[in-house]
PDB file of C-alpha atoms and ligand atoms in Angstrom:
ATOM      1  CA  MET Z   1     172.282  56.971 106.503  1.00 90.00           C
ATOM      2  CA  ASN Z   2     175.493  56.680 104.324  1.00 97.00           C
ATOM      3  CA  PRO Z   3     176.117  58.328 100.816  1.00 98.00           C
ATOM      4  CA  GLU Z   4     175.487  55.085  98.859  1.00 98.00           C
ATOM      5  CA  GLU Z   5     172.116  54.684 100.898  1.00 98.00           C
ATOM      6  CA  LEU Z   6     171.364  58.211 100.089  1.00 98.00           C
ATOM      7  CA  ILE Z   7     171.978  58.018  96.389  1.00 98.00           C
ATOM      8  CA  LYS Z   8     169.810  54.658  96.315  1.00 98.00           C
ATOM      9  CA  THR Z   9     167.029  56.896  97.891  1.00 98.00           C
ATOM     10  CA  ALA Z  10     167.413  59.295  95.610  1.00 98.00           C
ATOM     11  CA  PHE Z  11     167.174  56.580  92.703  1.00 98.00           C
ATOM     12  CA  GLN Z  12     164.081  55.514  94.351  1.00 98.00           C
ATOM     13  CA  ALA Z  13     162.413  58.809  94.432  1.00 98.00           C
ATOM     14  CA  LEU Z  14     162.772  59.579  90.652  1.00 98.00           C
ATOM     15  CA  ILE Z  15     160.075  56.986  89.981  1.00 98.00           C
ATOM     16  CA  HIS Z  16     157.722  59.569  91.016  1.00 98.00           C
ATOM     17  CA  ALA Z  17     158.798  62.225  88.526  1.00 98.00           C
ATOM     18  CA  HIS Z  18     156.377  63.973  86.241  1.00 98.00           C
ATOM     19  CA  ALA Z  19     158.701  64.548  83.364  1.00 98.00           C
ATOM     20  CA  PRO Z  20     156.558  64.360  80.293  1.00 98.00           C
ATOM     21  CA  TYR Z  21     158.473  67.116  78.344  1.00 98.00           C
ATOM     22  CA  SER Z  22     162.143  66.218  79.174  1.00 98.00           C
ATOM     23  CA  ALA Z  23     161.676  62.384  79.518  1.00 98.00           C
ATOM     24  CA  TYR Z  24     164.553  63.107  82.308  1.00 98.00           C
ATOM     25  CA  LYS Z  25     163.490  61.901  85.543  1.00 98.00           C
ATOM     26  CA  VAL Z  26     165.318  63.283  88.528  1.00 98.00           C
ATOM     27  CA  GLY Z  27     165.267  62.200  92.156  1.00 98.00           C
ATOM     28  CA  ALA Z  28     166.670  63.808  95.239  1.00 98.00           C
ATOM     29  CA  ALA Z  29     167.150  62.624  98.931  1.00 98.00           C
ATOM     30  CA  LEU Z  30     167.951  65.372 101.568  1.00 98.00           C
ATOM     31  CA  LEU Z  31     169.233  64.111 104.902  1.00 98.00           C
ATOM     32  CA  CYS Z  32     168.144  66.147 107.743  1.00 98.00           C
ATOM     33  CA  ASP Z  33     170.419  66.483 111.085  1.00 98.00           C
ATOM     34  CA  ASP Z  34     167.574  64.514 112.964  1.00 97.00           C
ATOM     35  CA  GLY Z  35     168.336  61.529 110.648  1.00 98.00           C
ATOM     36  CA  THR Z  36     165.062  61.789 108.576  1.00 98.00           C
ATOM     37  CA  VAL Z  37     165.038  62.108 104.734  1.00 98.00           C
ATOM     38  CA  PHE Z  38     162.915  63.951 102.556  1.00 98.00           C
ATOM     39  CA  THR Z  39     162.810  62.930  98.897  1.00 98.00           C
ATOM     40  CA  GLY Z  40     161.820  64.781  95.834  1.00 98.00           C
ATOM     41  CA  CYS Z  41     161.345  64.538  92.018  1.00 98.00           C
ATOM     42  CA  ASN Z  42     161.200  66.863  89.135  1.00 98.00           C
ATOM     43  CA  VAL Z  43     157.732  67.989  88.468  1.00 98.00           C
ATOM     44  CA  GLU Z  44     157.498  69.728  85.041  1.00 98.00           C
ATOM     45  CA  ASN Z  45     154.480  71.862  83.694  1.00 98.00           C
ATOM     46  CA  ALA Z  46     153.203  72.549  80.231  1.00 98.00           C
ATOM     47  CA  SER Z  47     154.584  76.003  80.829  1.00 98.00           C
ATOM     48  CA  TYR Z  48     158.031  74.794  81.029  1.00 97.00           C
ATOM     49  CA  GLY Z  49     159.381  77.766  83.321  1.00 97.00           C
ATOM     50  CA  LEU Z  50     157.169  76.524  85.999  1.00 98.00           C
ATOM     51  CA  THR Z  51     159.019  73.388  86.487  1.00 98.00           C
ATOM     52  CA  ASN Z  52     160.331  72.377  89.722  1.00 98.00           C
ATOM     53  CA  CYS Z  53     163.690  70.430  90.030  1.00 98.00           C
ATOM     54  CA  ALA Z  54     163.847  67.448  92.245  1.00 98.00           C
ATOM     55  CA  GLU Z  55     166.425  69.043  94.787  1.00 98.00           C
ATOM     56  CA  ARG Z  56     163.945  72.096  95.312  1.00 98.00           C
ATOM     57  CA  THR Z  57     161.017  69.648  95.718  1.00 98.00           C
ATOM     58  CA  ALA Z  58     162.905  67.627  98.449  1.00 98.00           C
ATOM     59  CA  ILE Z  59     164.017  70.973 100.230  1.00 98.00           C
ATOM     60  CA  PHE Z  60     160.766  72.510 100.164  1.00 98.00           C
ATOM     61  CA  ALA Z  61     159.117  69.287 101.487  1.00 98.00           C
ATOM     62  CA  ALA Z  62     161.459  69.352 104.106  1.00 98.00           C
ATOM     63  CA  VAL Z  63     161.157  73.007 105.014  1.00 98.00           C
ATOM     64  CA  ALA Z  64     157.430  72.513 105.009  1.00 98.00           C
ATOM     65  CA  ALA Z  65     157.571  69.905 107.438  1.00 98.00           C
ATOM     66  CA  GLY Z  66     159.751  71.916 109.901  1.00 97.00           C
ATOM     67  CA  ARG Z  67     163.318  71.020 109.156  1.00 98.00           C
ATOM     68  CA  ARG Z  68     165.757  73.558 108.608  1.00 97.00           C
ATOM     69  CA  ALA Z  69     169.264  71.721 109.087  1.00 98.00           C
ATOM     70  CA  PHE Z  70     170.417  69.676 106.670  1.00 98.00           C
ATOM     71  CA  LYS Z  71     173.250  67.109 106.418  1.00 98.00           C
ATOM     72  CA  ALA Z  72     173.736  66.323 102.874  1.00 98.00           C
ATOM     73  CA  ILE Z  73     171.779  65.656  99.390  1.00 98.00           C
ATOM     74  CA  ALA Z  74     172.006  63.003  96.922  1.00 98.00           C
ATOM     75  CA  ILE Z  75     170.707  63.372  93.251  1.00 98.00           C
ATOM     76  CA  ALA Z  76     169.951  60.685  90.594  1.00 98.00           C
ATOM     77  CA  ALA Z  77     168.799  60.932  87.195  1.00 98.00           C
ATOM     78  CA  SER Z  78     167.130  58.280  85.032  1.00 98.00           C
ATOM     79  CA  LYS Z  79     169.653  58.604  82.067  1.00 97.00           C
ATOM     80  CA  GLU Z  80     172.459  60.744  80.972  1.00 97.00           C
ATOM     81  CA  PRO Z  81     173.726  63.701  81.596  1.00 98.00           C
ATOM     82  CA  VAL Z  82     174.954  63.301  84.973  1.00 98.00           C
ATOM     83  CA  PRO Z  83     172.567  65.345  87.249  1.00 98.00           C
ATOM     84  CA  TYR Z  84     174.545  68.245  88.313  1.00 98.00           C
ATOM     85  CA  PRO Z  85     172.320  70.662  90.158  1.00 98.00           C
ATOM     86  CA  CYS Z  86     171.239  73.750  88.298  1.00 98.00           C
ATOM     87  CA  GLY Z  87     172.104  77.469  89.497  1.00 97.00           C
ATOM     88  CA  ALA Z  88     168.543  77.808  91.111  1.00 97.00           C
ATOM     89  CA  CYS Z  89     168.716  74.758  93.133  1.00 98.00           C
ATOM     90  CA  ARG Z  90     172.360  76.064  94.125  1.00 98.00           C
ATOM     91  CA  GLN Z  91     171.301  78.734  95.480  1.00 97.00           C
ATOM     92  CA  VAL Z  92     168.276  77.172  97.289  1.00 97.00           C
ATOM     93  CA  MET Z  93     170.733  74.906  98.868  1.00 98.00           C
ATOM     94  CA  ALA Z  94     172.764  77.736 100.219  1.00 97.00           C
ATOM     95  CA  GLU Z  95     169.687  79.318 101.843  1.00 96.00           C
ATOM     96  CA  PHE Z  96     170.120  76.586 104.391  1.00 97.00           C
ATOM     97  CA  CYS Z  97     173.404  74.982 103.972  1.00 97.00           C
ATOM     98  CA  GLY Z  98     177.113  76.127 104.299  1.00 97.00           C
ATOM     99  CA  PRO Z  99     179.702  75.674 102.182  1.00 97.00           C
ATOM    100  CA  ASP Z 100     181.064  72.541 103.697  1.00 98.00           C
ATOM    101  CA  PHE Z 101     177.500  70.888 102.704  1.00 98.00           C
ATOM    102  CA  PRO Z 102     177.931  67.508 100.694  1.00 98.00           C
ATOM    103  CA  VAL Z 103     176.079  66.921  97.349  1.00 98.00           C
ATOM    104  CA  TYR Z 104     176.436  63.562  96.070  1.00 98.00           C
ATOM    105  CA  ILE Z 105     175.605  63.065  92.338  1.00 98.00           C
ATOM    106  CA  ALA Z 106     174.974  59.842  90.956  1.00 98.00           C
ATOM    107  CA  LYS Z 107     177.334  59.009  87.873  1.00 98.00           C
ATOM    108  CA  GLY Z 108     177.535  55.962  86.255  1.00 96.00           C
ATOM    109  CA  ASP Z 109     177.689  52.999  88.617  1.00 95.00           C
ATOM    110  CA  GLY Z 110     178.646  55.399  91.578  1.00 98.00           C
ATOM    111  CA  PHE Z 111     178.474  58.839  92.480  1.00 98.00           C
ATOM    112  CA  GLU Z 112     180.518  62.049  92.710  1.00 98.00           C
ATOM    113  CA  THR Z 113     180.894  64.192  95.793  1.00 98.00           C
ATOM    114  CA  ALA Z 114     181.029  67.901  95.719  1.00 98.00           C
ATOM    115  CA  THR Z 115     180.454  70.709  98.476  1.00 98.00           C
ATOM    116  CA  LEU Z 116     178.022  73.372  97.951  1.00 98.00           C
ATOM    117  CA  GLY Z 117     181.040  75.937  98.115  1.00 98.00           C
ATOM    118  CA  GLU Z 118     182.804  74.189  95.145  1.00 98.00           C
ATOM    119  CA  LEU Z 119     179.343  74.163  93.270  1.00 98.00           C
ATOM    120  CA  LEU Z 120     178.377  77.537  94.194  1.00 98.00           C
ATOM    121  CA  PRO Z 121     181.110  79.845  95.395  1.00 96.00           C
ATOM    122  CA  HIS Z 122     179.982  83.647  96.096  1.00 92.00           C
ATOM    123  CA  SER Z 123     176.430  82.691  96.540  1.00 90.00           C
ATOM    124  CA  PHE Z 124     173.942  85.471  97.281  1.00 89.00           C
ATOM    125  CA  ASP Z 125     173.271  86.170 100.861  1.00 89.00           C
ATOM    126  CA  PHE Z 126     170.970  88.710 102.301  1.00 89.00           C
ATOM    127  CA  GLU Z 127     170.902  90.237 105.862  1.00 83.00           C
ATOM    128  CA  VAL Z 128     167.487  90.473 107.553  1.00 81.00           C
ATOM    129  CA  SER Z 129     166.506  93.841 108.151  1.00 79.00           C
ATOM    130  CA  ASP Z 130     163.861  95.326 110.332  1.00 78.00           C
ATOM    131  CA  ASP Z 131     162.680  97.720 107.371  1.00 75.00           C
TER     132      ASP Z 131
HETATM  133  N1  THU J 201     166.448  68.837  86.764  1.00 77.65           N
HETATM  134  C1  THU J 201     166.357  68.317  87.923  1.00 77.65           C
HETATM  135  O1  THU J 201     165.205  67.933  88.444  1.00 77.65           O
HETATM  136  N2  THU J 201     167.329  68.538  88.807  1.00 77.65           N
HETATM  137  C2  THU J 201     168.692  68.656  88.195  1.00 77.65           C
HETATM  138  O2  THU J 201     169.885  68.584  88.746  1.00 77.65           O
HETATM  139  C3  THU J 201     168.787  69.201  86.671  1.00 77.65           C
HETATM  140  C4  THU J 201     167.374  69.323  86.016  1.00 77.65           C
HETATM  141  C5  THU J 201     165.165  68.680  85.799  1.00 77.65           C
HETATM  142  C6  THU J 201     164.366  69.719  85.516  1.00 77.65           C
HETATM  143  C7  THU J 201     163.613  69.287  84.028  1.00 77.65           C
HETATM  144  O3  THU J 201     162.437  68.601  84.660  1.00 77.65           O
HETATM  145  C8  THU J 201     164.562  68.294  83.537  1.00 77.65           C
HETATM  146  O4  THU J 201     165.350  67.890  84.675  1.00 77.65           O
HETATM  147  C9  THU J 201     165.195  68.508  82.283  1.00 77.65           C
HETATM  148  O5  THU J 201     166.048  70.030  82.590  1.00 77.65           O
END
Protein backbone atom coordinates (compact mmCIF):
# COMPACT_ATOMS: atom_id res chain seq x y z
CA MET A 1 0.00 0.00 0.00
CA ASN A 2 1.46 3.38 -1.00
CA PRO A 3 1.35 6.56 1.13
CA GLU A 4 -1.67 7.98 -0.73
CA GLU A 5 -3.67 4.80 -0.12
CA LEU A 6 -2.63 4.76 3.53
CA ILE A 7 -3.81 8.37 3.94
CA LYS A 8 -7.12 7.44 2.29
CA THR A 9 -7.50 4.54 4.73
CA ALA A 10 -6.82 6.89 7.65
CA PHE A 11 -9.63 9.18 6.44
CA GLN A 12 -11.97 6.17 6.25
CA ALA A 13 -11.04 5.21 9.82
CA LEU A 14 -11.97 8.58 11.32
CA ILE A 15 -15.63 7.87 10.54
CA HIS A 16 -15.64 5.65 13.65
CA ALA A 17 -14.17 8.28 15.98
CA HIS A 18 -15.91 8.88 19.29
CA ALA A 19 -15.22 12.59 19.71
CA PRO A 20 -18.28 14.24 21.31
CA TYR A 21 -16.13 16.58 23.44
CA SER A 22 -13.62 17.97 20.94
CA ALA A 23 -15.68 17.37 17.75
CA TYR A 24 -12.28 16.66 16.18
CA LYS A 25 -12.27 13.23 14.55
CA VAL A 26 -8.95 11.54 13.87
CA GLY A 27 -8.15 8.35 11.97
CA ALA A 28 -4.90 6.41 11.68
CA ALA A 29 -3.80 3.61 9.36
CA LEU A 30 -0.80 1.49 10.32
CA LEU A 31 0.98 -0.59 7.68
CA CYS A 32 2.56 -3.78 9.03
CA ASP A 33 5.60 -5.47 7.48
CA ASP A 34 3.39 -8.35 6.31
CA GLY A 35 1.25 -5.90 4.30
CA THR A 36 -1.74 -5.90 6.63
CA VAL A 37 -3.18 -2.57 7.72
CA PHE A 38 -4.67 -1.79 11.14
CA THR A 39 -6.82 1.28 11.62
CA GLY A 40 -7.66 3.32 14.67
CA CYS A 41 -9.69 6.36 15.66
CA ASN A 42 -9.72 8.64 18.68
CA VAL A 43 -11.94 7.40 21.49
CA GLU A 44 -12.79 10.18 23.95
CA ASN A 45 -14.18 9.87 27.45
CA ALA A 46 -16.23 12.08 29.79
CA SER A 47 -13.15 11.92 32.01
CA TYR A 48 -11.09 13.71 29.36
CA GLY A 49 -7.70 12.31 30.34
CA LEU A 50 -8.80 8.78 29.49
CA THR A 51 -9.04 9.64 25.80
CA ASN A 52 -7.10 7.40 23.43
CA CYS A 53 -5.69 8.94 20.26
CA ALA A 54 -6.22 7.37 16.84
CA GLU A 55 -2.54 6.47 16.47
CA ARG A 56 -2.36 4.55 19.74
CA THR A 57 -5.68 2.82 19.00
CA ALA A 58 -4.21 1.53 15.72
CA ILE A 59 -0.89 0.50 17.26
CA PHE A 60 -2.54 -1.27 20.21
CA ALA A 61 -4.96 -3.08 17.89
CA ALA A 62 -2.04 -4.32 15.77
CA VAL A 63 -0.01 -5.45 18.77
CA ALA A 64 -3.07 -7.19 20.24
CA ALA A 65 -3.40 -9.05 16.93
CA GLY A 66 0.19 -10.25 17.12
CA ARG A 67 1.99 -7.66 14.97
CA ARG A 68 5.20 -6.00 16.13
CA ALA A 69 6.89 -4.84 12.91
CA PHE A 70 5.54 -1.74 11.20
CA LYS A 71 6.41 0.03 7.95
CA ALA A 72 4.51 3.34 8.16
CA ILE A 73 1.57 5.16 9.69
CA ALA A 74 -0.85 7.70 8.20
CA ILE A 75 -2.92 10.16 10.22
CA ALA A 76 -5.95 12.19 9.08
CA ALA A 77 -8.37 14.56 10.82
CA SER A 78 -11.89 15.74 10.07
CA LYS A 79 -10.86 19.41 10.16
CA GLU A 80 -8.00 21.74 11.10
CA PRO A 81 -5.56 21.74 12.79
CA VAL A 82 -3.21 19.33 11.00
CA PRO A 83 -3.05 16.17 13.19
CA TYR A 84 0.60 16.06 14.14
CA PRO A 85 0.84 13.16 16.60
CA CYS A 86 0.94 14.07 20.28
CA GLY A 87 3.96 13.33 22.44
CA ALA A 88 2.43 10.22 23.99
CA CYS A 89 1.74 8.70 20.56
CA ARG A 90 5.27 9.52 19.38
CA GLN A 91 6.72 7.67 22.38
CA VAL A 92 4.41 4.68 21.77
CA MET A 93 5.57 4.60 18.13
CA ALA A 94 9.17 4.59 19.39
CA GLU A 95 8.44 1.43 21.37
CA PHE A 96 8.09 -0.50 18.12
CA CYS A 97 9.55 1.67 15.35
CA GLY A 98 12.96 3.14 14.59
CA PRO A 99 13.97 6.72 13.74
CA ASP A 100 13.43 6.16 9.98
CA PHE A 101 9.79 5.12 10.46
CA PRO A 102 7.68 7.27 8.08
CA VAL A 103 4.72 9.21 9.45
CA TYR A 104 2.33 10.57 6.82
CA ILE A 105 0.19 13.44 8.08
CA ALA A 106 -2.80 14.61 6.04
CA LYS A 107 -2.53 18.30 5.23
CA GLY A 108 -4.82 20.20 2.85
CA ASP A 109 -5.36 18.12 -0.29
CA GLY A 110 -2.20 16.11 0.30
CA PHE A 111 0.03 15.03 3.12
CA GLU A 112 3.31 15.83 4.83
CA THR A 113 5.94 13.19 5.52
CA ALA A 114 8.10 13.14 8.64
CA THR A 115 10.25 10.47 10.19
CA LEU A 116 9.77 9.37 13.77
CA GLY A 117 13.32 10.54 14.47
CA GLU A 118 12.39 14.06 13.36
CA LEU A 119 9.20 14.04 15.42
CA LEU A 120 10.77 12.53 18.53
CA PRO A 121 14.52 12.92 18.85
CA HIS A 122 15.97 11.37 22.02
CA SER A 123 12.98 9.11 22.71
CA PHE A 124 13.08 7.37 26.05
CA ASP A 125 14.40 3.81 25.80
CA PHE A 126 14.68 1.24 28.53
CA GLU A 127 16.88 -1.84 28.62
CA VAL A 128 15.01 -4.90 29.75
CA SER A 129 16.56 -6.35 32.88
CA ASP A 130 16.06 -9.61 34.71
CA ASP A 131 15.45 -7.84 38.04
N1 LIG B 1 -5.97 13.32 18.71
C1 LIG B 1 -5.65 12.18 18.05
O1 LIG B 1 -6.39 11.20 18.06
N2 LIG B 1 -4.48 12.15 17.36
C2 LIG B 1 -3.68 13.24 17.14
O2 LIG B 1 -2.70 13.14 16.42
C3 LIG B 1 -4.00 14.51 17.79
C4 LIG B 1 -5.10 14.47 18.79
C5 LIG B 1 -7.30 13.42 19.37
C6 LIG B 1 -7.33 13.35 20.85
C7 LIG B 1 -8.65 14.03 21.14
O3 LIG B 1 -9.70 13.09 21.02
C8 LIG B 1 -8.79 15.06 20.04
O4 LIG B 1 -7.90 14.63 19.01
C9 LIG B 1 -8.49 16.47 20.45
O5 LIG B 1 -7.29 16.55 21.10
